[in-house]
Short mmCIF file of C-alpha atoms and ligand atoms in Angstrom, two decimals:
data_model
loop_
_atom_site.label_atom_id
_atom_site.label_comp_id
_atom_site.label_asym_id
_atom_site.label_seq_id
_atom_site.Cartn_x
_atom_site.Cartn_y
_atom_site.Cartn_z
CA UNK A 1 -13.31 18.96 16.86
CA UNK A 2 -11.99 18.99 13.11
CA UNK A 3 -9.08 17.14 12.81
CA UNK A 4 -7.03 19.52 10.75
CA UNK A 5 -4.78 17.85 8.05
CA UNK A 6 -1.41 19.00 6.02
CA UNK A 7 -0.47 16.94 2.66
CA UNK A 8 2.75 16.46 1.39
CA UNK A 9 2.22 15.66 -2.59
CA UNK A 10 -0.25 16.08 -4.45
CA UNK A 11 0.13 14.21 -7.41
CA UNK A 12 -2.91 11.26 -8.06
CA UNK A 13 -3.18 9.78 -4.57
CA UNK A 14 -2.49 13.15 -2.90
CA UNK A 15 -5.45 14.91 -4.88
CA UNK A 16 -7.38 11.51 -4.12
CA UNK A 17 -6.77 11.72 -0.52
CA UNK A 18 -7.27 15.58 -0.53
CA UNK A 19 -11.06 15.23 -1.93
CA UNK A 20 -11.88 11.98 0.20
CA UNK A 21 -10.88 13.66 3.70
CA UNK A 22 -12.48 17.07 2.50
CA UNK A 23 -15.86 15.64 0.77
CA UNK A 24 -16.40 12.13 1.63
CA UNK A 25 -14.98 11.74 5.31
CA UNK A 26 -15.73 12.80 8.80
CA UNK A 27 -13.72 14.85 11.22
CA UNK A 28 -11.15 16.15 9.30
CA UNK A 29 -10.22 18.97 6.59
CA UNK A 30 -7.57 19.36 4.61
CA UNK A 31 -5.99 22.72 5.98
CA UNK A 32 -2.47 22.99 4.44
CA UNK A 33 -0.54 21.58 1.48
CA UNK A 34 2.48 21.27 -0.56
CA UNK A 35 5.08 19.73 -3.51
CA UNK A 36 7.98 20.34 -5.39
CA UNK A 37 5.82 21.42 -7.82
CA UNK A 38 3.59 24.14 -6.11
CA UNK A 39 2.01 25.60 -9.60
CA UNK A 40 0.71 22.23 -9.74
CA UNK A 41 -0.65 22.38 -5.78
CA UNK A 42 -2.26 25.54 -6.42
CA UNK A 43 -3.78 23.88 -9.84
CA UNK A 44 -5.07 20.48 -7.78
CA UNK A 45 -6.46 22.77 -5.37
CA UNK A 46 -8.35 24.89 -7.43
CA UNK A 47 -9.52 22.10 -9.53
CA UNK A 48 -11.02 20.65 -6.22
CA UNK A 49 -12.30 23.61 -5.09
CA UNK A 50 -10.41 23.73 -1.69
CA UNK A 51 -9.39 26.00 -0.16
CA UNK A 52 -5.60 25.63 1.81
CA UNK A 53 -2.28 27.07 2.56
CA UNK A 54 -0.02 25.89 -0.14
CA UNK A 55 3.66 25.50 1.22
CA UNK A 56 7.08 25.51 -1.12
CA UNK A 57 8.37 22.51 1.39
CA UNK A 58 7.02 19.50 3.27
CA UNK A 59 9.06 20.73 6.65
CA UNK A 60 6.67 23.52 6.54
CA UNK A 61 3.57 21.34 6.31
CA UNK A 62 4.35 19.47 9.31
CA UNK A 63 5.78 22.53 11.40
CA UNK A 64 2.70 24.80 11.03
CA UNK A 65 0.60 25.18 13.87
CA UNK A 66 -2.41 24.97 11.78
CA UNK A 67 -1.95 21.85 11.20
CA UNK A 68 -2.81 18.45 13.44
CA UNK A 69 -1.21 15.50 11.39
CA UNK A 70 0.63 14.70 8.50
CA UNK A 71 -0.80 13.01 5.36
CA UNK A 72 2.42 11.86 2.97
CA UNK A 73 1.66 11.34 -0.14
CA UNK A 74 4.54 12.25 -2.27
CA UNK A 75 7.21 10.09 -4.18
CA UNK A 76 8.82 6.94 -2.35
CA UNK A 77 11.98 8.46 -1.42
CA UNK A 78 10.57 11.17 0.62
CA UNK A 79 8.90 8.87 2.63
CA UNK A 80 11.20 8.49 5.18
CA UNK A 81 12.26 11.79 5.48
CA UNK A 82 9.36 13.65 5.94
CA UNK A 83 7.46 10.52 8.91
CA UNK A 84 10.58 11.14 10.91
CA UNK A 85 10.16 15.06 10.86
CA UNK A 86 6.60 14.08 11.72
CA UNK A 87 7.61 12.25 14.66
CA UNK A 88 10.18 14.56 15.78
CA UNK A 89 7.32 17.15 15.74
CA UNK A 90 5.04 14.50 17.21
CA UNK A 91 2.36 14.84 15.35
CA UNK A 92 0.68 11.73 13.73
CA UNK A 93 1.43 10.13 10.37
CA UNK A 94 -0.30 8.59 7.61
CA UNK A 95 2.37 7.86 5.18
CA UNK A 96 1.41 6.18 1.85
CA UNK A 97 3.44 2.87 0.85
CA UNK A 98 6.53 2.18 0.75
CA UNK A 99 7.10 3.49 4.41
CA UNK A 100 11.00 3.73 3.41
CA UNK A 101 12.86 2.52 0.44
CA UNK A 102 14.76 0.01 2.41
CA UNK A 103 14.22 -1.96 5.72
CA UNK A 104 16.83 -0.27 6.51
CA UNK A 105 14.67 3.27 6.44
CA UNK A 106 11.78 1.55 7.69
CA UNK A 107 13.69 0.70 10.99
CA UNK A 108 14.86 4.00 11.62
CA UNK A 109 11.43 5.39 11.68
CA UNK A 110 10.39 2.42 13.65
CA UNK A 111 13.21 3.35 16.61
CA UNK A 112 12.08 6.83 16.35
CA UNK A 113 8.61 5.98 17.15
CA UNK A 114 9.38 3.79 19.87
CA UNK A 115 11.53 6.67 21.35
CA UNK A 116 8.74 8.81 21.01
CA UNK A 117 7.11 6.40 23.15
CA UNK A 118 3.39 6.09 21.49
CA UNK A 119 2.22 5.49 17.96
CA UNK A 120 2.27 8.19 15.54
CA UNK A 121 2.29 6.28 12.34
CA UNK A 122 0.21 4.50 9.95
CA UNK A 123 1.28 2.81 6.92
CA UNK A 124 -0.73 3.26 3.81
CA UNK A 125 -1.84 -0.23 3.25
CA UNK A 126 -5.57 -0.44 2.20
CA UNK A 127 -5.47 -3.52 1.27
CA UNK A 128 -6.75 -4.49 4.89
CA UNK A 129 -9.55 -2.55 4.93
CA UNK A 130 -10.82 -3.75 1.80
CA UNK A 131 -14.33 -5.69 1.95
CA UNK A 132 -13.27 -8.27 -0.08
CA UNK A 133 -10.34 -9.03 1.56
CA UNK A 134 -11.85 -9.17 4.96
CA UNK A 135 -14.47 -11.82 4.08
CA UNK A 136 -11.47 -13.81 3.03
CA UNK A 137 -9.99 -13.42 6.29
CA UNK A 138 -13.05 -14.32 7.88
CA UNK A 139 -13.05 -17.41 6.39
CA UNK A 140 -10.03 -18.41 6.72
CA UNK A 141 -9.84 -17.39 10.46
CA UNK A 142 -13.11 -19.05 10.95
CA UNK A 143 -11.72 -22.55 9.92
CA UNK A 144 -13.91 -23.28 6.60
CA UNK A 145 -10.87 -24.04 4.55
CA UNK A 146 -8.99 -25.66 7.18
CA UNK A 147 -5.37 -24.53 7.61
CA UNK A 148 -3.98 -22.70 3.95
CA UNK A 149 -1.45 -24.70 2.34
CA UNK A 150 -0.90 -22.74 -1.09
CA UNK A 151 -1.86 -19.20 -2.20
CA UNK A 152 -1.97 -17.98 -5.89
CA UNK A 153 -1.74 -14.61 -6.26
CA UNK A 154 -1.86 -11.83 -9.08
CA UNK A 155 -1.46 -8.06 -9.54
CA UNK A 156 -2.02 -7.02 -12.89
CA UNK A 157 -2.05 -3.60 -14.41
CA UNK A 158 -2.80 -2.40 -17.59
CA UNK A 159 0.24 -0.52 -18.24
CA UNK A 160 2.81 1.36 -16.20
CA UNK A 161 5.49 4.53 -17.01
CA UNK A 162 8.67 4.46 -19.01
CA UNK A 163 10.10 5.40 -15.29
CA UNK A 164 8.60 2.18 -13.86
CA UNK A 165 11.66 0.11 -13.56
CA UNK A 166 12.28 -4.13 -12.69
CA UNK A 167 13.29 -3.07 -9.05
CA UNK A 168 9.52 -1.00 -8.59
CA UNK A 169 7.49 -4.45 -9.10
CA UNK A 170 8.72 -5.62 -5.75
CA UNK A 171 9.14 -1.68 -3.60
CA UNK A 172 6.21 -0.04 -5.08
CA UNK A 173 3.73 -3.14 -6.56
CA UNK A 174 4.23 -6.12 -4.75
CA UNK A 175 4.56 -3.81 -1.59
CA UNK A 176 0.26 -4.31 -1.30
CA UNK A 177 0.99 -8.62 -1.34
CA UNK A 178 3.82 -8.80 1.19
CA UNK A 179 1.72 -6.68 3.72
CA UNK A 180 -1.77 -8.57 2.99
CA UNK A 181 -0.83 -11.81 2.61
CA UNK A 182 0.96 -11.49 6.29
CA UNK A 183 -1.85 -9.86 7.23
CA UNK A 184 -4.26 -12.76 5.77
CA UNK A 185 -2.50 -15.62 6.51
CA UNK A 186 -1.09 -14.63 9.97
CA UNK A 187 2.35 -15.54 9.20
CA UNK A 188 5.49 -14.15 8.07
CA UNK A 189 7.95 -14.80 4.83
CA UNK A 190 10.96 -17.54 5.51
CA UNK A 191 12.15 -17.39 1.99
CA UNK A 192 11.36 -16.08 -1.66
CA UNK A 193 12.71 -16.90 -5.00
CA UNK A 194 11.67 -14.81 -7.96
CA UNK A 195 11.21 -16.35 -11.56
CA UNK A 196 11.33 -14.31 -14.96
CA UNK A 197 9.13 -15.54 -17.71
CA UNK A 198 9.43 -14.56 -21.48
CA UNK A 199 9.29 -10.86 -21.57
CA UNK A 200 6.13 -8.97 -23.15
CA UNK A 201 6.43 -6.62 -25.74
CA UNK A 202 4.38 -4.35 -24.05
CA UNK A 203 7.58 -3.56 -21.45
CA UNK A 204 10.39 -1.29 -22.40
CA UNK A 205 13.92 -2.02 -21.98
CA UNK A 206 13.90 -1.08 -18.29
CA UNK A 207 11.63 -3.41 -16.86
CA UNK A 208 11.60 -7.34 -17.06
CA UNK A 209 8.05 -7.80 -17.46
CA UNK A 210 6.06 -10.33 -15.54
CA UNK A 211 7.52 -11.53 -12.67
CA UNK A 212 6.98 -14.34 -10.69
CA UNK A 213 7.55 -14.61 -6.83
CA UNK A 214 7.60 -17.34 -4.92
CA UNK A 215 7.62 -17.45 -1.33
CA UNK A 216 7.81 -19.82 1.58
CA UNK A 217 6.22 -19.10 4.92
CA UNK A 218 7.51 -19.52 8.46
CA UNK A 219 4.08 -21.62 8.58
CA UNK A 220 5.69 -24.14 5.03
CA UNK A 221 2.78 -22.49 2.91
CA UNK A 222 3.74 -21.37 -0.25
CA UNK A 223 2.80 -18.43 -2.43
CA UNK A 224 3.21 -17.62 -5.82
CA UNK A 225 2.25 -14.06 -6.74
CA UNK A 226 3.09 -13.11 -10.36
CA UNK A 227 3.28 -9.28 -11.50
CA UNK A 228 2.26 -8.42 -14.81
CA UNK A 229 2.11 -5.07 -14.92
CA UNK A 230 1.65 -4.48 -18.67
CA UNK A 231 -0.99 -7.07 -19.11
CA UNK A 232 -3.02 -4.42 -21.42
CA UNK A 233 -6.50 -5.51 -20.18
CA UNK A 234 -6.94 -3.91 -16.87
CA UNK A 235 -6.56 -3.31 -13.08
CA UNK A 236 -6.67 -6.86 -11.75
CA UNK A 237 -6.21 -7.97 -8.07
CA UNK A 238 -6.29 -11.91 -7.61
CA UNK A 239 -5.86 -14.17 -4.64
CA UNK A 240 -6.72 -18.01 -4.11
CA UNK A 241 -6.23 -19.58 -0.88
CA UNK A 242 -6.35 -23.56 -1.11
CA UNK A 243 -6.68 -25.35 2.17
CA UNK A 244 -7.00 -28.01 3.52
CA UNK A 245 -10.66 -28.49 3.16
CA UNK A 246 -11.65 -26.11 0.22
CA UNK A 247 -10.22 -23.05 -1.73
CA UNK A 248 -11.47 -19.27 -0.78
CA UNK A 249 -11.33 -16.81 -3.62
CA UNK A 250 -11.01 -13.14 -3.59
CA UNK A 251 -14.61 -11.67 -4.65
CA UNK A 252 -14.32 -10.15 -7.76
CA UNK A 253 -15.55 -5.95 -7.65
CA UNK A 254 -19.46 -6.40 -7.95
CA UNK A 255 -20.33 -5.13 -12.26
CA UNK A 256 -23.55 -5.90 -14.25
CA UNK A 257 -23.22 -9.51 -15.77
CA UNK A 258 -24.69 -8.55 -19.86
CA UNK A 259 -25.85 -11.13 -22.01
CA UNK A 260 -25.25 -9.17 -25.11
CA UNK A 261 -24.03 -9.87 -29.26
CA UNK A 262 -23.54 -14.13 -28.22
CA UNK A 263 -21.43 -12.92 -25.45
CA UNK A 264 -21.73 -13.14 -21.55
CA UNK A 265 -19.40 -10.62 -19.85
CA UNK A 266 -18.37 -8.21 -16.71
CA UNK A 267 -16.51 -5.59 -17.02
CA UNK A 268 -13.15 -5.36 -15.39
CA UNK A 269 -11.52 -1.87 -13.62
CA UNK A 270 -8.79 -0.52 -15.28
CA UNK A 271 -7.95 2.16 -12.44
CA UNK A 272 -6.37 1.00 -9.28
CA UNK A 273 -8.03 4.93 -8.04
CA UNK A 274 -11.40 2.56 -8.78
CA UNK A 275 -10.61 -0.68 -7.59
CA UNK A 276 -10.11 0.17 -4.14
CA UNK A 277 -11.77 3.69 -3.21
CA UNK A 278 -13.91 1.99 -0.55
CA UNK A 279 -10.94 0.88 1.33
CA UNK A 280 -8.98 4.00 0.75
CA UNK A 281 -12.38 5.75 2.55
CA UNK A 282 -12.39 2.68 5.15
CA UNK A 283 -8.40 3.42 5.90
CA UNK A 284 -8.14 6.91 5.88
CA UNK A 285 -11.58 7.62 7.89
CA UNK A 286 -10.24 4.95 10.84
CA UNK A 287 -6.74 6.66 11.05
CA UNK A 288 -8.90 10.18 11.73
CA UNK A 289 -11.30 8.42 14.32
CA UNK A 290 -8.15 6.93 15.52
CA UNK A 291 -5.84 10.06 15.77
CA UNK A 292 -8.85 11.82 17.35
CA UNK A 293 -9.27 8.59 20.22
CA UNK A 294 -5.56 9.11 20.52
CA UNK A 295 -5.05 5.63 19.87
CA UNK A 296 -3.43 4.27 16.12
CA UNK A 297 -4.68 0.83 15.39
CA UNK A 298 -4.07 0.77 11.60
CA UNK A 299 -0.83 -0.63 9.70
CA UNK A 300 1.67 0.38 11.95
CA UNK A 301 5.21 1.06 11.44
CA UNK A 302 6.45 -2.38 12.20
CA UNK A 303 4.03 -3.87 9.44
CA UNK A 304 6.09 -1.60 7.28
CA UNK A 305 9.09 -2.46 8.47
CA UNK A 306 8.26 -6.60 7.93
CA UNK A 307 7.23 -5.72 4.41
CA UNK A 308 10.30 -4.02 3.93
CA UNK A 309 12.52 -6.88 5.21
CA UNK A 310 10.39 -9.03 2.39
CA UNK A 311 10.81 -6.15 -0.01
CA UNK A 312 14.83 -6.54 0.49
CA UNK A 313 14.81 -10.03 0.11
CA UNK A 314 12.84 -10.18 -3.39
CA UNK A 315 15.46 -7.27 -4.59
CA UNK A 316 18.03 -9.49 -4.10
CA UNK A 317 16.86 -12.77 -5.07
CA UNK A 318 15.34 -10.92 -8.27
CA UNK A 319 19.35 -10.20 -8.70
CA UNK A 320 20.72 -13.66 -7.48
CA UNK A 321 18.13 -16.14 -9.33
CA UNK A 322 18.59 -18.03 -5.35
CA UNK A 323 16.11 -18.97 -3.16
CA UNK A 324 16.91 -15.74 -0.74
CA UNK A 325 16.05 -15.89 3.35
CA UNK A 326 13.78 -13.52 4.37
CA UNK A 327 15.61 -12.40 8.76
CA UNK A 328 12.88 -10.74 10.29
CA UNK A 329 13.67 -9.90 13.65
CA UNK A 330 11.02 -10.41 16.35
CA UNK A 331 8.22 -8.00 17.39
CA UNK A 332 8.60 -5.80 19.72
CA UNK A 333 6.57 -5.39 22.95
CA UNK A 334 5.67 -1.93 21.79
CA UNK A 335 3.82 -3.30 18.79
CA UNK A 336 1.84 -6.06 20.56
CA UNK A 337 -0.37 -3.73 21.93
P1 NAD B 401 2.46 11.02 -8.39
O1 NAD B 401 3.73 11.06 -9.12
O2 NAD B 401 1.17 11.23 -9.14
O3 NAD B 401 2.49 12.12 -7.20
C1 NAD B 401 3.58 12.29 -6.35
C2 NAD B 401 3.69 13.78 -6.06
O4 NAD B 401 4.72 13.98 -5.07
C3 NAD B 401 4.08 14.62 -7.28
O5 NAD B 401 3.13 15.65 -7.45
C4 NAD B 401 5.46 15.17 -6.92
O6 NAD B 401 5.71 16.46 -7.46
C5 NAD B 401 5.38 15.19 -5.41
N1 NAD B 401 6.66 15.25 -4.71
C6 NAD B 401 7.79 14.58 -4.99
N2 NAD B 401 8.77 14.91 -4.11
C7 NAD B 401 8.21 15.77 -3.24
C8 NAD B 401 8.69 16.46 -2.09
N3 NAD B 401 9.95 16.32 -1.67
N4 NAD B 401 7.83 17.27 -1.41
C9 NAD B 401 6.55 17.42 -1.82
N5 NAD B 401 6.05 16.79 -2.92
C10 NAD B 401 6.86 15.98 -3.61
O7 NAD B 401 2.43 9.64 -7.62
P2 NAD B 401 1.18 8.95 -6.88
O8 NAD B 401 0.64 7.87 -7.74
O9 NAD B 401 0.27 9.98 -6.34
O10 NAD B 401 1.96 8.22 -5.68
C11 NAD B 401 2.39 8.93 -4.55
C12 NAD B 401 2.75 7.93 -3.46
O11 NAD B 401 1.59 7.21 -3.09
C13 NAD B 401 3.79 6.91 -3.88
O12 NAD B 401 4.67 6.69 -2.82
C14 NAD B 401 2.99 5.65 -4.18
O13 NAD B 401 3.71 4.48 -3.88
C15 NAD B 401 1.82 5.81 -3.24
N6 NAD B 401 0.59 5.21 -3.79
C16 NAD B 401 -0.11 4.35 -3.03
C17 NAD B 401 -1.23 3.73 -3.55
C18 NAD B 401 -1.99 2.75 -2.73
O14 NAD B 401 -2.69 1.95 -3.32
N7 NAD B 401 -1.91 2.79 -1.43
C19 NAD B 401 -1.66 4.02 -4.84
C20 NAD B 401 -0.94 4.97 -5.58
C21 NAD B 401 0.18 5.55 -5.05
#
């Protein structure tokens, strides 16, 4: 059976999406679409050569009989709104980061769900999924390093919109860290304090550019992550976990080492589309198998609700200039499973 699949957005990660679950995946086909800006559907569409039903409004998406689950892919603040219509039409949900804009949001879609009474959602998080990342957790879980103490951390792009804004380096950036590093580390965030270093003059006047973050885990490890997000040389994703034995590295993405003009050099990404489209394929193919077993294993709701709760916290200690608690409420039962 073809799963079939309705999109809501299709700006970059939308049309991404779109052409991984139609050309590059199994099981599924991208039957139905829309966005605010449907000349621009239509346009994506054509330019991928797909053929779907092309709807004014996300409601429709998700209420058409055509269509078996939801892919959401538009801007942050839909987020909420359209995995809740999702559930309440109980169909499943992959629903790119943030879940909601606050932990407030995520927690509403998180009661909803449990309502419902079975998992419906996955949380865009790739970062899971990645290869790299994975061998890290491997050897961390396997004991090589001993027990982490410290973790340096970095997300760099080469440049971000005029509409990118001080707030969007913790909801929409440092989104990826607060899930992974939980993830990695099997722990959660106690506290986080975030530092502002001499502005570049790559940033506009909207954006206090790079940040530093500093958390402390339930665990006492501690993490510094900084966001640079105009660092003008490319996409790049660090993470160093020292232990108590020896320090694991992230693998850099594999490129041709050249010898070349008294140099020695590999090239770095500069698309984040580039640095992670094996994960994206890894994620998005096991929430298909997984919607198809009738059983979600992926990111789940809660995992966006705990990043969420972290999210909140760096917002206000980015604000305060304090060293901000990080409440997360316990698990529950419903997400143990
Ligand atoms: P984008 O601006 O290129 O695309 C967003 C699209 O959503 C636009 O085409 C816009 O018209 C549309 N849209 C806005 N409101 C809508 C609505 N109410 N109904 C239907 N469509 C609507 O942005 P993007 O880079 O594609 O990002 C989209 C989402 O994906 C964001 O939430 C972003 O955080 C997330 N994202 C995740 C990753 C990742 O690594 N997992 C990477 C990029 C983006």
């Amino acid at each position: 059976m073809t799963l079939k699949l309705g999109v809501i957005g299709t700006g970059a990660i939308g049309q991404e999406h779109i052409r991984r679950c139609n050309n590059v995946l199994q099981g599924a086909k991208v039957v139905a679409v829309s966005d605010i800006n449907v000349d621009g559907a239509r346009a994506a569409l054509q330019r991928l050569n797909i053929e779907a039903e092309v709807y004014q409004d996300g409601h429709q998406v998700i209420q058409s009989p055509e269509v078996d689950a939801i892919l959401v892919t538009s801007w942050d603040p839909t987020h909420e709104e359209f995995t809740l219509a999702a559930i309440a039409a109980g169909k499943p949900v992959f629903c790119e980061k943030p879940l909601a804009m606050s932990a407030e949001g995520c927690r509403h879609v998180v009661e909803a769900e449990i309502k419902h009474g079975k998992r419906l959602v996955q949380v865009g998080f790739m970062r899971p999924y990645d290869s790299g990342y994975r061998a890290l957790k491997k050897v961390i879980t396997d004991g090589e390093i001993g027990e982490p103490l410290m973790l340096h951390c970095a997300h760099r792009n080469p440049t971000v919109p005029e509409n990118y804004t001080t707030d969007m380096a913790i909801t929409n950036t440092v989104i990826h860290e607060l899930d992974v590093l939980r993830w990695l580390t099997n722990d959660d965030y106690k506290s986080v304090q975030v530092v502002f270093p001499r502005v570049t003059s790559k940033s506009h006047a909207k954006l206090k550019d790079p940040q530093i973050v500093l958390f402390e885990t339930q665990k006492g490890v501690r993490i510094d992550v900084e966001i640079f997000v105009n660092c003008a040389y490319g996409y790049d994703i660090q993470c160093e976990v020292v232990g108590e034995t020896g320090i694991a590295k992230l693998p850099e993405p594999s490129s041709v080492q050249l010898r070349k003009d008294a140099k020695l050099s590999n090239t770095i990404l500069v698309d984040w589309k580039d640095r992670f489209i094996d994960a994206y394929d890894v994620e998005l193919q096991a929430f298909i198998n997984d919607v198809k077993a009738g059983q979600l294993t992926g990111p789940s709701a809660w995992d966006g609700f705990a990043a969420s709760v972290a999210a909140d916290a760096c917002l206000k200690a980015q604000n305060s200039g304090a060293i901000e608690p990080v409440e997360m409420p316990p698990r529950p039962d419903f997400y143990n499973h």
